[in-house]
CSV table of C-alpha atoms and ligand atoms in Angstrom, one decimal:
chain,number,residue,atom,x,y,z
A,10,MET,CA,-10.0,20.6,-2.3
A,11,ALA,CA,-12.6,18.0,-4.7
A,12,SER,CA,-15.8,18.7,-2.4
A,13,GLU,CA,-16.9,15.1,-1.1
A,14,LYS,CA,-17.4,13.8,3.0
A,15,PRO,CA,-14.8,13.9,4.6
A,16,VAL,CA,-13.5,10.2,6.3
A,17,ASN,CA,-10.4,8.7,7.8
A,18,ARG,CA,-8.3,7.9,4.8
A,19,PRO,CA,-4.3,9.1,5.5
A,20,ALA,CA,-3.0,12.2,3.2
A,21,ALA,CA,0.1,12.9,1.5
A,22,LEU,CA,1.3,16.0,0.6
A,23,ILE,CA,3.8,16.1,-2.8
A,24,THR,CA,6.2,19.2,-3.8
A,25,GLY,CA,6.5,18.8,-7.4
A,26,GLY,CA,3.5,16.5,-8.3
A,27,THR,CA,2.4,18.2,-11.8
A,28,SER,CA,5.2,15.7,-13.6
A,29,GLY,CA,7.7,13.1,-13.3
A,30,ILE,CA,8.6,11.3,-9.9
A,31,GLY,CA,6.0,14.0,-7.9
A,32,ALA,CA,3.7,12.8,-10.6
A,33,ALA,CA,4.6,8.9,-10.0
A,34,TYR,CA,4.5,9.2,-6.2
A,35,ALA,CA,1.0,10.7,-6.6
A,36,HIS,CA,-0.6,8.3,-9.1
A,37,ARG,CA,1.2,5.1,-6.6
A,38,LEU,CA,-0.3,6.6,-3.3
A,39,ALA,CA,-4.1,7.8,-4.2
A,40,ALA,CA,-4.0,3.8,-5.7
A,41,ALA,CA,-3.3,3.0,-2.0
A,42,GLY,CA,-6.1,4.9,-0.3
A,43,TYR,CA,-4.1,8.3,0.2
A,44,ASP,CA,-5.6,11.3,-0.3
A,45,LEU,CA,-3.7,14.7,-1.8
A,46,ILE,CA,-2.8,17.3,-1.6
A,47,LEU,CA,0.1,18.2,-5.1
A,48,THR,CA,2.1,22.3,-5.4
A,49,GLY,CA,3.2,22.5,-8.6
A,50,ARG,CA,3.7,25.4,-10.8
A,51,ARG,CA,1.7,24.5,-14.2
A,52,GLU,CA,-1.5,24.2,-12.4
A,53,LYS,CA,-3.9,23.2,-16.0
A,54,LEU,CA,-2.0,19.8,-15.4
A,55,LEU,CA,-2.0,20.0,-11.3
A,56,GLU,CA,-5.6,19.9,-11.9
A,57,LYS,CA,-5.4,17.5,-14.6
A,58,LEU,CA,-4.3,14.9,-12.5
A,59,CYS,CA,-6.1,16.2,-9.7
A,60,ASP,CA,-9.6,15.4,-11.1
A,61,GLU,CA,-8.1,11.9,-12.9
A,62,LEU,CA,-7.0,10.4,-9.2
A,63,SER,CA,-10.1,11.2,-7.2
A,64,GLN,CA,-11.4,9.6,-10.3
A,65,LYS,CA,-10.0,6.7,-10.9
A,66,HIS,CA,-9.8,6.3,-6.4
A,67,GLY,CA,-11.9,7.7,-4.9
A,68,ILE,CA,-9.7,10.2,-2.8
A,69,LEU,CA,-9.9,13.8,-2.4
A,70,ALA,CA,-7.3,15.6,-4.1
A,71,GLY,CA,-6.5,18.8,-4.5
A,72,TYR,CA,-3.3,21.0,-5.4
A,73,VAL,CA,-1.5,24.4,-4.5
A,74,VAL,CA,0.1,26.8,-7.3
A,75,ALA,CA,3.1,27.7,-5.9
A,76,GLU,CA,6.7,29.0,-6.3
A,77,LEU,CA,8.9,27.9,-3.8
A,78,ALA,CA,12.4,29.9,-4.2
A,79,ASP,CA,9.2,32.6,-3.0
A,80,GLU,CA,9.4,31.7,1.0
A,81,ARG,CA,5.5,34.0,1.2
A,82,GLN,CA,4.2,31.0,-1.1
A,83,VAL,CA,6.3,28.4,1.2
A,84,LYS,CA,5.1,29.9,4.4
A,85,LYS,CA,1.5,29.0,2.6
A,86,ILE,CA,2.0,25.4,1.7
A,87,GLU,CA,3.4,25.1,6.1
A,88,ARG,CA,0.2,27.0,7.4
A,89,LEU,CA,-2.0,24.3,5.0
A,90,ILE,CA,0.5,21.5,6.5
A,91,LYS,CA,-0.5,22.2,9.9
A,92,ARG,CA,-4.5,21.9,9.2
A,93,ILE,CA,-3.9,18.7,7.7
A,94,PRO,CA,-4.9,16.4,10.5
A,95,ARG,CA,-3.4,12.8,8.7
A,96,LEU,CA,-0.2,13.9,6.8
A,97,ARG,CA,1.0,10.8,6.8
A,98,ILE,CA,3.7,11.3,4.0
A,99,LEU,CA,5.4,14.8,3.4
A,100,VAL,CA,7.1,14.5,-0.3
A,101,ASN,CA,9.4,16.9,-0.7
A,102,ASN,CA,10.1,16.1,-4.4
A,103,ALA,CA,10.2,19.8,-6.3
A,104,GLY,CA,13.2,20.3,-8.2
A,105,TYR,CA,14.9,21.3,-11.2
A,106,GLY,CA,18.8,21.4,-12.9
A,107,HIS,CA,20.0,25.1,-14.1
A,108,PRO,CA,23.3,24.2,-15.5
A,109,ALA,CA,25.0,27.5,-15.2
A,110,CYS,CA,29.1,29.4,-14.9
A,111,PHE,CA,28.6,30.1,-11.6
A,112,HIS,CA,30.4,33.5,-11.4
A,113,GLU,CA,28.5,34.5,-14.6
A,114,ASP,CA,25.4,33.3,-13.5
A,115,ASP,CA,22.9,36.1,-11.5
A,116,ILE,CA,23.2,35.3,-7.9
A,117,ALA,CA,19.6,35.6,-6.9
A,118,ALA,CA,19.5,32.6,-9.7
A,119,GLN,CA,21.8,29.8,-7.5
A,120,LEU,CA,19.9,31.0,-4.1
A,121,ASP,CA,16.9,30.1,-6.1
A,122,MET,CA,18.3,27.0,-6.0
A,123,LEU,CA,18.9,26.8,-2.5
A,124,MET,CA,15.5,27.8,-1.6
A,125,VAL,CA,13.3,25.4,-3.7
A,126,HIS,CA,15.6,22.7,-3.1
A,127,ASN,CA,16.8,23.1,0.8
A,128,VAL,CA,14.7,26.0,2.9
A,129,ALA,CA,11.4,24.8,1.3
A,130,ALA,CA,11.7,21.5,1.9
A,131,LEU,CA,13.3,22.8,5.5
A,132,ARG,CA,10.7,24.4,6.1
A,133,LEU,CA,8.0,22.0,5.1
A,134,THR,CA,9.6,19.0,7.0
A,135,HIS,CA,9.8,21.6,9.9
A,136,ALA,CA,5.6,21.6,10.0
A,137,ALA,CA,4.7,18.5,9.4
A,138,VAL,CA,7.2,16.5,11.6
A,139,SER,CA,5.3,17.9,15.3
A,140,GLY,CA,1.6,16.3,13.6
A,141,MET,CA,3.5,13.6,12.6
A,142,ILE,CA,4.6,12.7,15.6
A,143,ALA,CA,1.7,12.8,17.6
A,144,GLN,CA,-0.6,10.4,15.2
A,145,GLY,CA,3.0,8.3,16.3
A,146,ARG,CA,3.4,7.5,12.7
A,147,GLY,CA,4.7,9.3,8.8
A,148,ALA,CA,6.6,9.6,7.0
A,149,ILE,CA,9.0,12.8,5.0
A,150,ILE,CA,10.8,11.7,1.5
A,151,ASN,CA,13.3,14.4,0.2
A,152,VAL,CA,14.3,13.7,-3.3
A,153,SER,CA,17.8,14.1,-3.9
A,154,SER,CA,20.3,13.0,-6.2
A,155,VAL,CA,22.9,10.8,-6.9
A,156,ALA,CA,24.6,14.3,-7.5
A,157,ALA,CA,24.8,14.4,-4.2
A,158,PHE,CA,27.5,11.5,-4.4
A,159,MET,CA,29.6,13.9,-7.3
A,160,VAL,CA,30.3,17.0,-7.6
A,161,SER,CA,30.6,18.9,-11.4
A,162,PRO,CA,31.9,21.7,-12.4
A,163,ARG,CA,29.0,24.4,-13.7
A,164,SER,CA,26.7,22.6,-11.7
A,165,MET,CA,28.0,23.2,-7.9
A,166,MET,CA,24.7,24.4,-6.6
A,167,TYR,CA,22.7,21.2,-7.4
A,168,HIS,CA,24.8,18.9,-6.2
A,169,ALA,CA,25.5,21.2,-3.1
A,170,THR,CA,22.2,21.2,-2.4
A,171,LYS,CA,21.3,17.8,-2.7
A,172,VAL,CA,24.4,17.3,-0.7
A,173,PHE,CA,22.6,19.1,2.4
A,174,LEU,CA,19.1,17.4,1.8
A,175,ASN,CA,20.9,14.2,2.6
A,176,SER,CA,23.1,14.9,5.6
A,177,PHE,CA,19.3,17.0,7.2
A,178,SER,CA,18.0,13.2,6.2
A,179,GLU,CA,20.2,11.3,7.8
A,180,SER,CA,20.3,13.0,11.3
A,181,LEU,CA,16.8,13.6,10.7
A,182,ALA,CA,16.2,9.7,11.2
A,183,LEU,CA,17.9,9.0,13.1
A,184,GLU,CA,16.5,12.2,15.7
A,185,LEU,CA,13.1,11.3,14.3
A,186,TRP,CA,14.0,7.3,14.5
A,187,ASP,CA,12.1,6.9,18.3
A,188,ALA,CA,9.3,8.4,17.5
A,189,GLY,CA,8.1,6.4,14.7
A,190,ILE,CA,8.6,8.6,11.6
A,191,ARG,CA,10.6,7.7,8.9
A,192,VAL,CA,12.5,9.4,7.2
A,193,GLN,CA,14.0,8.8,3.4
A,194,VAL,CA,16.7,11.0,0.9
A,195,LEU,CA,15.7,9.3,-2.4
A,196,CYS,CA,18.6,9.8,-4.6
A,197,PRO,CA,17.5,8.7,-8.0
A,198,GLY,CA,19.9,8.7,-10.8
A,199,PHE,CA,19.0,9.6,-14.5
A,200,THR,CA,15.2,9.7,-15.0
A,201,ARG,CA,12.6,9.7,-17.9
A,202,THR,CA,11.5,12.8,-16.8
A,203,ASP,CA,10.1,16.4,-17.3
A,204,PHE,CA,13.9,18.1,-16.6
A,205,HIS,CA,15.9,17.2,-19.0
A,206,ALA,CA,13.4,18.7,-21.9
A,207,LYS,CA,12.9,21.3,-19.0
A,208,LEU,CA,17.1,22.3,-19.9
A,209,GLY,CA,16.0,22.8,-23.3
A,210,MET,CA,17.2,18.6,-24.0
A,211,GLY,CA,14.7,17.0,-26.5
A,212,ASP,CA,14.0,13.6,-27.3
A,213,GLU,CA,17.1,13.1,-29.7
A,214,HIS,CA,19.0,14.5,-26.8
A,215,PRO,CA,22.6,12.1,-27.1
A,216,ILE,CA,22.3,12.1,-23.2
A,217,PHE,CA,19.2,9.8,-23.9
A,218,THR,CA,21.4,7.0,-25.5
A,219,ARG,CA,24.7,7.9,-24.0
A,220,TYR,CA,23.2,6.4,-20.3
A,221,ARG,CA,20.1,4.6,-18.9
A,222,PHE,CA,17.1,6.5,-18.1
A,223,MET,CA,14.9,5.0,-15.0
A,224,SER,CA,11.5,5.1,-15.2
A,225,ALA,CA,10.0,7.9,-12.6
A,226,GLN,CA,7.2,5.3,-12.0
A,227,LYS,CA,10.4,2.3,-11.1
A,228,VAL,CA,12.3,4.8,-9.1
A,229,VAL,CA,9.0,5.3,-7.2
A,230,GLU,CA,8.3,1.5,-6.6
A,231,ILE,CA,11.8,1.0,-5.4
A,232,SER,CA,11.0,5.0,-3.1
A,233,LEU,CA,8.5,2.9,-1.1
A,234,LYS,CA,9.6,-0.3,-1.3
A,235,TYR,CA,12.5,0.8,0.8
A,236,LEU,CA,10.5,3.4,3.1
A,237,LYS,CA,8.5,-0.2,3.9
A,238,ALA,CA,12.1,-1.7,5.1
A,239,ASN,CA,12.8,1.6,6.5
A,240,ARG,CA,15.8,2.5,4.8
A,241,VAL,CA,17.1,6.2,5.2
A,242,ILE,CA,19.2,6.1,2.1
A,243,CYS,CA,17.6,5.0,-1.4
A,244,ILE,CA,19.5,4.8,-4.7
A,245,PRO,CA,17.4,2.6,-6.8
A,246,GLY,CA,18.8,0.0,-9.7
A,247,TRP,CA,22.3,-1.0,-9.3
A,248,ARG,CA,23.6,1.1,-12.5
A,249,ASN,CA,23.0,4.2,-9.6
A,250,LYS,CA,24.9,2.3,-7.0
A,251,ILE,CA,28.1,1.7,-8.8
A,252,TRP,CA,27.7,5.5,-9.8
A,253,VAL,CA,27.9,6.3,-5.9
A,254,PHE,CA,30.2,3.5,-5.6
A,255,PHE,CA,33.1,4.9,-7.7
A,256,ALA,CA,32.3,8.4,-6.9
A,257,ARG,CA,32.9,8.1,-3.3
A,258,PHE,CA,35.9,6.0,-2.9
A,259,ILE,CA,37.8,6.5,-6.7
A,260,PRO,CA,41.2,8.7,-5.1
A,261,ARG,CA,40.0,12.7,-5.0
A,262,ARG,CA,42.8,13.4,-8.0
A,263,LEU,CA,41.6,10.8,-11.0
A,264,PHE,CA,38.1,11.5,-10.0
A,265,TYR,CA,38.4,15.0,-11.1
A,266,ARG,CA,40.6,14.4,-13.5
A,267,ALA,CA,38.1,12.6,-15.6
A,268,LEU,CA,35.1,15.7,-14.9
A,269,LEU,CA,37.6,17.9,-15.8
A,270,ARG,CA,38.1,16.3,-19.5
A,271,ARG,CA,34.3,15.9,-19.8
A,272,ALA,CA,33.9,19.4,-18.8
A,273,ARG,CA,36.6,20.7,-21.1
A,274,LYS,CA,35.4,18.4,-23.9
A,275,GLU,CA,31.8,19.6,-23.3
A,276,LYS,CA,33.0,24.0,-23.7
B,16,NAP,N1,14.8,13.5,-13.3
B,16,NAP,C1,16.3,12.9,-13.2
B,16,NAP,O1,17.5,12.4,-13.9
B,16,NAP,C2,16.6,13.0,-12.1
B,16,NAP,C3,17.8,12.5,-11.5
B,16,NAP,C4,17.8,12.8,-9.9
B,16,NAP,C5,16.7,14.0,-9.0
B,16,NAP,N2,15.7,14.1,-9.1
B,16,NAP,C6,15.3,14.5,-8.9
B,16,NAP,O2,13.7,14.6,-8.7
B,16,NAP,C7,12.8,15.6,-8.3
B,16,NAP,C8,11.6,15.7,-9.5
B,16,NAP,O3,12.0,16.1,-11.0
B,16,NAP,P1,11.2,15.8,-11.8
B,16,NAP,O4,12.5,14.5,-12.6
B,16,NAP,O5,10.0,14.4,-11.8
B,16,NAP,O6,11.6,16.7,-13.3
B,16,NAP,P2,9.8,17.5,-13.3
B,16,NAP,O7,9.1,16.5,-14.0
B,16,NAP,O8,10.5,18.2,-14.5
B,16,NAP,O9,9.2,17.4,-12.3
B,16,NAP,C9,9.9,19.0,-11.2
B,16,NAP,C10,8.5,18.9,-10.4
B,16,NAP,O10,9.0,20.6,-9.3
B,16,NAP,C11,8.8,20.8,-9.8
B,16,NAP,N3,9.2,22.3,-9.7
B,16,NAP,C12,10.4,22.2,-9.7
B,16,NAP,N4,11.0,23.7,-9.9
B,16,NAP,C13,9.7,24.5,-8.9
B,16,NAP,C14,10.3,25.7,-8.9
B,16,NAP,N5,11.0,27.0,-8.3
B,16,NAP,N6,9.3,25.9,-7.6
B,16,NAP,C15,8.0,25.1,-7.0
B,16,NAP,N7,8.2,24.1,-8.1
B,16,NAP,C16,8.8,23.5,-8.9
B,16,NAP,C17,8.2,21.7,-10.9
B,16,NAP,O11,6.9,22.1,-10.8
B,16,NAP,P3,6.5,22.7,-12.1
B,16,NAP,O12,6.3,22.0,-13.8
B,16,NAP,O13,5.1,22.7,-12.3
B,16,NAP,O14,6.7,24.0,-12.1
B,16,NAP,C18,7.6,19.9,-11.2
B,16,NAP,O15,5.9,19.4,-10.6
B,16,NAP,C19,14.0,16.7,-8.0
B,16,NAP,O16,14.0,17.1,-7.4
B,16,NAP,C20,15.0,16.1,-8.9
B,16,NAP,O17,16.3,17.1,-8.6
B,16,NAP,C21,16.0,14.3,-11.2
């Protein structure tokens, strides 16, 4: 953490703060006067963002370099969380896509996604909640996806891990309701971040013209508005709401037929 004298600012910890949605939360929460701890793997980006935010907003901003597929590194963040006295917001945002044919892919790669999207979120939430209950307030935001409402061949672990986040978050929200702790599950649709570039989709990729992408800033603005209103499930934007409505209520056989047609075309 940058060396400044401690004051009574609230603190937020954001996993996956290096870019995209996590970095957008960092900007918004720093502007709102939160001290920040960011996690990620690209250290140079974390360092640059922390310097920028602490100078611009006069807050403390520090980072932890951690691979969240490694349980020992997650435990390091858990220990840190337990030592932050005014932790008010935990954003479990770190995540990635990994399209692969299930039976051909290395099982370790499938388990890594379970670790990053689910086990890390579960462990960090568990570490944060008692302190928030003692303060009588706090918020947990779990970044899921519209993918939680859909299914897809070659991406089942992405969908399945996001379903877990939705179910976990909704039940936890009810469990913590009377303790004054808010729990949100954020379900964005296509968002312009580093997510697709990491999958080898450059700016010229047809996905960027085929679908309407939302900015990470807009996603976060809507998430924080929903948090204020204590709304548990946040699906930003009407287009994404329509996708979800369609996926939930279309007869399953028609849904499968459309997905199979698309999967065969993409083969
Ligand atoms: N972009 C979309 O269209 C979209 C749509 C729906 C949901 N989401 C969800 O939004 C969340 C944020 O993604 P984004 O779109 O903002 O993508 P992004 O720009 O690539 O950011 C992902 C963040 O997660 C971190 N991360 C990924 N894998 C990690 C690992 N194994 N260990 C530690 N940190 C890891 C990354 O850190 P480093 O890069 O430093 O390693 C980065 O900070 C994800 O949970 C994603 O599933 C994205």
